Tab-separated table of C-alpha atoms and ligand atoms in Angstrom:
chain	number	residue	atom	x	y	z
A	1242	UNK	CA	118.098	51.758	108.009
A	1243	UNK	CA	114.077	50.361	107.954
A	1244	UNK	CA	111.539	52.726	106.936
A	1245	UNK	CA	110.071	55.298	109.957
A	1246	UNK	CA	107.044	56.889	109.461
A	1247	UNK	CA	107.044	60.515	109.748
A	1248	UNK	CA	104.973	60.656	112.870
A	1249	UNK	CA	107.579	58.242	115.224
A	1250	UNK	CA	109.974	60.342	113.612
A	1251	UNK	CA	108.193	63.395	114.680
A	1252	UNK	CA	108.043	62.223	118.470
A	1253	UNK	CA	111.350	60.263	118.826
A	1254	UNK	CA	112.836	63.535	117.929
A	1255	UNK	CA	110.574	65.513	119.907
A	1256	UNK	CA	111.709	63.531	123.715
A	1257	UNK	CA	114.940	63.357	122.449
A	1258	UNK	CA	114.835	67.386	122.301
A	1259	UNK	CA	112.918	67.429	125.102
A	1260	UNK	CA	115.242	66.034	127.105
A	1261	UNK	CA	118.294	67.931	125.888
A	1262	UNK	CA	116.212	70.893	127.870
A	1263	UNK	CA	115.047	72.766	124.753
A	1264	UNK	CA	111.904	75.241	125.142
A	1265	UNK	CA	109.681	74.124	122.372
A	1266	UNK	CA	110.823	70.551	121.068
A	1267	UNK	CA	107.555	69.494	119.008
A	1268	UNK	CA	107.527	72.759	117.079
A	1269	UNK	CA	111.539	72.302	116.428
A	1270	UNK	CA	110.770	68.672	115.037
A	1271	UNK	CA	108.273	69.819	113.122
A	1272	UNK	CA	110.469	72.953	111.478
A	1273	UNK	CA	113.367	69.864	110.749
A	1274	UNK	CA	111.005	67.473	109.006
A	1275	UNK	CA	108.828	70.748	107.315
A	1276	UNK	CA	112.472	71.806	105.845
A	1277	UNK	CA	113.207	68.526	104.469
A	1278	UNK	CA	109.743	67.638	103.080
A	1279	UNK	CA	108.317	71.265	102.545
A	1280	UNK	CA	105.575	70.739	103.623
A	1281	UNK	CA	103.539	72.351	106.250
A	1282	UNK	CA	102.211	70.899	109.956
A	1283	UNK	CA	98.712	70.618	108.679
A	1284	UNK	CA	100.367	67.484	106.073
A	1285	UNK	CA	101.605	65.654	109.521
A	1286	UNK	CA	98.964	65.445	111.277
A	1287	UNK	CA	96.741	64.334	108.138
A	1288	UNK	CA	99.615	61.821	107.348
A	1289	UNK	CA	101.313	60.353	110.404
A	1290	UNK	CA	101.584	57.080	109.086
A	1291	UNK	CA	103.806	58.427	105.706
A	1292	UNK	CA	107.378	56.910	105.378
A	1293	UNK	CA	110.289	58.581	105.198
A	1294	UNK	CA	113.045	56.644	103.246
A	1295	UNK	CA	116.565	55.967	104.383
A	1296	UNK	CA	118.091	58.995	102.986
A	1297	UNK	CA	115.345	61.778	104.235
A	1298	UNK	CA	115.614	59.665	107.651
A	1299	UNK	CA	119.675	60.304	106.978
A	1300	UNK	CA	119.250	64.121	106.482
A	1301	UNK	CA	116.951	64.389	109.531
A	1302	UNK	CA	119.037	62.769	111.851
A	1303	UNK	CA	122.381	64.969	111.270
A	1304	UNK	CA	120.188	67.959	111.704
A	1305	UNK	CA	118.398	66.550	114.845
A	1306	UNK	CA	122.041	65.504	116.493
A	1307	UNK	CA	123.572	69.141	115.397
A	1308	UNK	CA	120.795	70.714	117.268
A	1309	UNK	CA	120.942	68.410	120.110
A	1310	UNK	CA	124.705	69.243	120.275
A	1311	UNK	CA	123.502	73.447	120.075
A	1312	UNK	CA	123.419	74.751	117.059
A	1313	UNK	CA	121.125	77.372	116.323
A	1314	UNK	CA	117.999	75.948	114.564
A	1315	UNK	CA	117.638	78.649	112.067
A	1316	UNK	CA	121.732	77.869	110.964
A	1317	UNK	CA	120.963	74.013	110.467
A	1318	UNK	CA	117.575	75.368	108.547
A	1319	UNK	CA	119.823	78.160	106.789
A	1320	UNK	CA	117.128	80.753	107.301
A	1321	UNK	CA	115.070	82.603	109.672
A	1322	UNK	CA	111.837	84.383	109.613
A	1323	UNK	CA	111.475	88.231	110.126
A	1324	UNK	CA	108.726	90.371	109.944
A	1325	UNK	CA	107.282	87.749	107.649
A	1326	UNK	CA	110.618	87.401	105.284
A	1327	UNK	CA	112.273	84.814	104.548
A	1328	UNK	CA	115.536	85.653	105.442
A	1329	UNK	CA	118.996	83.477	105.067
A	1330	UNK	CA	121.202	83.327	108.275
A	1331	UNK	CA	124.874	82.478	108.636
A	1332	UNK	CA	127.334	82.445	111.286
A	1333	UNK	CA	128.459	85.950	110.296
A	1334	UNK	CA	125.741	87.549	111.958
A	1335	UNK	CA	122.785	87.616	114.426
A	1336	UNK	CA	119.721	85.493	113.998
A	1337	UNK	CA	117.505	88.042	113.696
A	1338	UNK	CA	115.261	88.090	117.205
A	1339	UNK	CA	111.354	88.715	116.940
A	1340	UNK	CA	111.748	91.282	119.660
A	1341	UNK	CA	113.648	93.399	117.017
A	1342	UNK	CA	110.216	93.399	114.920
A	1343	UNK	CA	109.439	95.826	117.873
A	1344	UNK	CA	112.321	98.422	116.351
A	1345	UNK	CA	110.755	98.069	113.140
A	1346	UNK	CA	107.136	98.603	114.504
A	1347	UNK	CA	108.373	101.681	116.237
A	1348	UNK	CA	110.269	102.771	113.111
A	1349	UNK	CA	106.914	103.094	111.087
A	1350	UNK	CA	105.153	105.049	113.343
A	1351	UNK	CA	107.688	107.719	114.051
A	1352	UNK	CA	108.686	108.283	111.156
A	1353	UNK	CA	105.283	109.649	108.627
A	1354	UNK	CA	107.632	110.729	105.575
A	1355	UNK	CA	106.826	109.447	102.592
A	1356	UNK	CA	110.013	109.647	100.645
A	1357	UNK	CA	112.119	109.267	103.945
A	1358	UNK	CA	116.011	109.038	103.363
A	1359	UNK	CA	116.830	105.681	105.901
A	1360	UNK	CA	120.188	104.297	107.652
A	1361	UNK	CA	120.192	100.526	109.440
A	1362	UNK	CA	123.950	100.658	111.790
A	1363	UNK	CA	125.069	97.213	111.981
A	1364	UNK	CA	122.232	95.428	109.692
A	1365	UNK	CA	123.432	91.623	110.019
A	1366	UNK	CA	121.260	89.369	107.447
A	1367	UNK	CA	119.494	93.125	106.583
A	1368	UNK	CA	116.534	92.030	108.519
A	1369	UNK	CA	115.611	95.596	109.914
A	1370	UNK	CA	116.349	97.238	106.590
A	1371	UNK	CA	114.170	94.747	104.474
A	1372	UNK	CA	111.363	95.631	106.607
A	1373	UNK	CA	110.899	98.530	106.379
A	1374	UNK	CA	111.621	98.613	102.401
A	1375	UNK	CA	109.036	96.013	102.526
A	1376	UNK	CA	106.243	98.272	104.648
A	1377	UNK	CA	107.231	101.658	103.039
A	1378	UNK	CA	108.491	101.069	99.788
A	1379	UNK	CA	108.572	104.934	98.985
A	1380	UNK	CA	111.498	104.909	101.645
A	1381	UNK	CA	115.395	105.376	99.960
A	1382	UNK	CA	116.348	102.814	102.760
A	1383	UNK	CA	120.046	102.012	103.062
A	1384	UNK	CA	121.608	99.322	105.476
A	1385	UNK	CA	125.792	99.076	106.928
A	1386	UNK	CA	128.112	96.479	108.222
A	1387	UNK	CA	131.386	96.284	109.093
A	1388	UNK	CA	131.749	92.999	108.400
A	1389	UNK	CA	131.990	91.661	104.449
A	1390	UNK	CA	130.563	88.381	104.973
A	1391	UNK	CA	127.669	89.989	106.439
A	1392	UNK	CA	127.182	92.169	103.563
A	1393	UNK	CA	127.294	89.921	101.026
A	1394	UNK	CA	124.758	88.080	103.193
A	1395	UNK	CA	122.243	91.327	103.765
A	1396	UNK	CA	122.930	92.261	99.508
A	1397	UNK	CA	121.693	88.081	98.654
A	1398	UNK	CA	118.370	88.829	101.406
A	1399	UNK	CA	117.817	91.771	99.422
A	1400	UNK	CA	118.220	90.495	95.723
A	1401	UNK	CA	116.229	87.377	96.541
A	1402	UNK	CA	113.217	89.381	97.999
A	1403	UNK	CA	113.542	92.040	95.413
A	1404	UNK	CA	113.794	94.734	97.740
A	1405	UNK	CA	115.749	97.798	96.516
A	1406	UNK	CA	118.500	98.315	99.675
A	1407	UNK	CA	121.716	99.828	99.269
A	1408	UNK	CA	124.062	98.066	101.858
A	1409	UNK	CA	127.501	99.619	102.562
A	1410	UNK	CA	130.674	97.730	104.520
A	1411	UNK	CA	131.764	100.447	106.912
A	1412	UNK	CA	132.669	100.683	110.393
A	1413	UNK	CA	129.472	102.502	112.020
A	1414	UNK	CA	129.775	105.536	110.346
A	1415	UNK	CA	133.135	105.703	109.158
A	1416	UNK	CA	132.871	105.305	105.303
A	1417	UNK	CA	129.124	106.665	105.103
A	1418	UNK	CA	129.641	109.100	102.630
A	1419	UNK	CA	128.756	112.549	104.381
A	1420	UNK	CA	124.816	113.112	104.571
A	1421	UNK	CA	122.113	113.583	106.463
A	1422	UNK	CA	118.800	110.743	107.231
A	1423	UNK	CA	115.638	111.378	107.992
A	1424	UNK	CA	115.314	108.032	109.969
A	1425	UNK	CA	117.908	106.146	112.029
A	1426	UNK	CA	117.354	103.064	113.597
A	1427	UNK	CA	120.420	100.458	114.737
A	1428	UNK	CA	120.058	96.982	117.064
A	1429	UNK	CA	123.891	97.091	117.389
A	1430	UNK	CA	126.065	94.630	119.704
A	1431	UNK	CA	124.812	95.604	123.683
A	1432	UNK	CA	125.925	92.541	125.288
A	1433	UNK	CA	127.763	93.295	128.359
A	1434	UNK	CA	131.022	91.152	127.949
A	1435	UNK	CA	130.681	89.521	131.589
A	1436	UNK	CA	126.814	88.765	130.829
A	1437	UNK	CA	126.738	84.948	131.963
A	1438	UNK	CA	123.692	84.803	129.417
A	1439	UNK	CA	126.392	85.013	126.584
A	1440	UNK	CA	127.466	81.006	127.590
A	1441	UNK	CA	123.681	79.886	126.845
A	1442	UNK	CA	121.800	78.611	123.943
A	1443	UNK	CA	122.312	80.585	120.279
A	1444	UNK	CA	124.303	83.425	122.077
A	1445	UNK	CA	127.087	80.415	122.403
A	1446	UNK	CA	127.429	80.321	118.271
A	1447	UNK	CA	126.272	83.580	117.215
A	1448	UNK	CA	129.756	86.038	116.527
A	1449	UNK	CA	130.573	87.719	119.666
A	1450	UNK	CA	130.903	90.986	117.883
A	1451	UNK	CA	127.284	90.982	117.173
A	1452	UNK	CA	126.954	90.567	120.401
A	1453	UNK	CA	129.133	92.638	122.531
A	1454	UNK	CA	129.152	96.216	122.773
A	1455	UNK	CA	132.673	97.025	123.977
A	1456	UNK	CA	134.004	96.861	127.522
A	1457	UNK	CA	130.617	97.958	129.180
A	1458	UNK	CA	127.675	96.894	126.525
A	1459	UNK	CA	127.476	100.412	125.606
A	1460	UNK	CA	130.288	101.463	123.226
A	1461	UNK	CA	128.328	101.189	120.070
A	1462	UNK	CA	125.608	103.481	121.175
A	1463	UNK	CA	128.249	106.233	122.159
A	1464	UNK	CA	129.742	105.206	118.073
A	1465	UNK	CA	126.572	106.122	116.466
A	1466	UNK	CA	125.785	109.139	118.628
A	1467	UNK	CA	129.288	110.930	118.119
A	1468	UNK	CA	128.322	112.252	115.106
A	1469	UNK	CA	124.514	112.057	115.360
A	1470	UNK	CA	123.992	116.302	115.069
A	1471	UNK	CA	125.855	115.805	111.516
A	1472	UNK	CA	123.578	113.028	110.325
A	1473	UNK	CA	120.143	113.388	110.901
A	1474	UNK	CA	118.166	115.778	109.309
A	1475	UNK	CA	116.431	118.417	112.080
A	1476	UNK	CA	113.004	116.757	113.252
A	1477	UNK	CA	114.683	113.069	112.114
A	1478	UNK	CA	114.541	110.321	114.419
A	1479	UNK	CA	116.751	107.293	115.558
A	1480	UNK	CA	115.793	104.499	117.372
A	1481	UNK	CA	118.129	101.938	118.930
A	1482	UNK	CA	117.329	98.241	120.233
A	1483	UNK	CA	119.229	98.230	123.806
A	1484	UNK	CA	119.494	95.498	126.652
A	1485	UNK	CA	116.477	95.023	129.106
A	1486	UNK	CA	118.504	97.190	131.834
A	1487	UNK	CA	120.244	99.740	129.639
A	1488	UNK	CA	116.811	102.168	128.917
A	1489	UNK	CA	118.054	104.121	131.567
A	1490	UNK	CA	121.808	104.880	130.078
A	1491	UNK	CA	120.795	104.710	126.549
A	1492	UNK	CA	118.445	107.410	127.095
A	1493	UNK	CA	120.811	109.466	129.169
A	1494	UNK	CA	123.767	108.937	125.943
A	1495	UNK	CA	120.789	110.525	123.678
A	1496	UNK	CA	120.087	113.505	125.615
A	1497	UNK	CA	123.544	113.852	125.933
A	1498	UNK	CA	124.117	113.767	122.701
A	1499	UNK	CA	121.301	116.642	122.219
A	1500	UNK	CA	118.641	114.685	120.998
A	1501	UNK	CA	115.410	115.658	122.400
A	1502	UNK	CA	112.034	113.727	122.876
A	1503	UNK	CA	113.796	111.100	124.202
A	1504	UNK	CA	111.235	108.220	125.059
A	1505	UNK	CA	111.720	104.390	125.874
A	1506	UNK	CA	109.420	101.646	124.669
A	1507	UNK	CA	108.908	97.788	125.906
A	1508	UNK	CA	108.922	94.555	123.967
A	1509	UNK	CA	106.490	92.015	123.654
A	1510	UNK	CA	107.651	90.774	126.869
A	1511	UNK	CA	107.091	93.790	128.535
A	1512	UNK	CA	111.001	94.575	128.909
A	1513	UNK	CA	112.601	97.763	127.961
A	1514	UNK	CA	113.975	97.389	124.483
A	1515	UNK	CA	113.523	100.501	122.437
A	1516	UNK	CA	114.726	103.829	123.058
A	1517	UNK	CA	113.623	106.819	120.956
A	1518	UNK	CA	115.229	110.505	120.223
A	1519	UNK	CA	114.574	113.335	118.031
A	1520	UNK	CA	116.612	116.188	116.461
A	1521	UNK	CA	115.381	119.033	117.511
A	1522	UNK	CA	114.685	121.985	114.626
B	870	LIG	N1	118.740	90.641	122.013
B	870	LIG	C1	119.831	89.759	121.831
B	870	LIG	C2	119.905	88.800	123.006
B	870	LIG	O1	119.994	89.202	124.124
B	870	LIG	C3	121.145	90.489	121.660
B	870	LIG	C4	121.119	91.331	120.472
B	870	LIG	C5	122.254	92.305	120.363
B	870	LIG	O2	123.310	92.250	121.015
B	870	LIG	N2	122.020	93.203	119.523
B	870	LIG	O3	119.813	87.617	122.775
């Protein structure tokens, strides 16, 4: 194979993703060539003209078909940014979504205790729970999944960004030893299963129970609200992640449930995303 330089690399790769209909093809290229080199955008545009030899050019090229053929980007790079962690990814779980940062966001502001006691339902790579160890380190922050792979995947985030998080393998709340949090907060599976959106892009890969909430998108909400009057503390708060049409139910399940103060919030798109509920005193 001759020599490329790492700027035709850069835009050979670029149409070619282009063309396979992907939203932001130069910035993909770029994370590809940035994973294999480490090195940061600001080196390729100051040195275009730098060769790659045959094996980089090897490496690059598996990665670039695997993407072109749909794998998630963040599985062919092995990790994912969230809320400014480095986070690894597999296909046990969700690739954790920048609209979640908005949970986390909303998490710090309702909740003011210092020494807050704090459950993540359904934490995936951890990504929600290593946040907010991250932002309030004074929190006793505790993460579950049902799934071991996913565990062992959300105890290696935590160990390699030293961030003190207990993670437990239980189904919701079944083997949560009996206690009460001052903070909930859960971006379970909501997918309903007939959504056509689940046969397009990274939803294709990602594990459909990560993805699916039961028969109508909302069975994990009414599975973390069955025993909600048992486990938070009066005046604690949860806060769930929910699909862009589901603020209305989701809110209804929490009042239902006797939560009070129930309030939605949007995401960075301006959708519905976040819904909000307090025990009442
Ligand atoms: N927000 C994700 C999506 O629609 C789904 C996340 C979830 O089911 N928790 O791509």
């Amino acid at each position: 194979m001759p020599e490329t330089s790492l700027g035709s690399w850069l835009q050979q790769a670029s149409q070619q993703l282009h063309q396979a209909g992907l939203d932001s093809p130069c910035h993909e290229a770029q994370c590809l060539l940035s994973h294999l080199l480490q090195k940061n955008t600001a080196f390729f545009y100051a040195r275009p003209e730098f060769l790659l030899d045959a094996d980089q050019l090897q490496q690059l090229n598996v990665w670039l078909q695997q993407r072109l053929e749909g794998q998630p980007l963040a599985w062919i790079l092995g990790q994912w940014e969230f809320w400014g962690l480095p986070l690894k990814v597999s296909p046990a779980t969700l690739i954790p979504r920048a609209d979640t940062e908005r949970l986390v966001e909303l998490a710090l502001m309702v909740c003011q205790q210092p020494n807050a006691r704090v459950l993540d339902l359904g934490t995936g790579t951890g990504a929600v729970a290593l946040a907010l160890k991250k932002e309030r380190p004074g929190w006793r922050v505790e993460a579950v999944d049902f799934k071991a792979e996913a565990v062992a995947l959300a105890r290696d985030n935590a160990r390699s960004l030293k961030l003190d998080v207990k993670i437990w393998q239980s189904d919701w709340w079944q083997q949560i030893p009996p206690g009460q949090y001052d903070l909930l907060v859960s971006n379970p599976p909501y997918i309903h299963p007939n959504d056509p959106h689940l046969m397009q892009g990274d939803l294709r890969f990602e594990p459909v129970s990560a993805l699916v909430g039961g028969k109508d998108g909302l069975q994990a909400y009414r599975d973390l609200l069955a025993p909600i009057q048992l486990r938070l503390t009066p005046g604690g708060y949860l806060l769930v992640e929910h699909g862009y049409d589901q603020a209305g139910t989701v809110s209804q399940l929490f009042s239902l449930a006797g939560l009070g103060s129930v309030q939605g919030y949007r995401d960075y798109a301006g959708q519905p995303r976040v819904t909000v509920g307090c025990r009442n005193h």
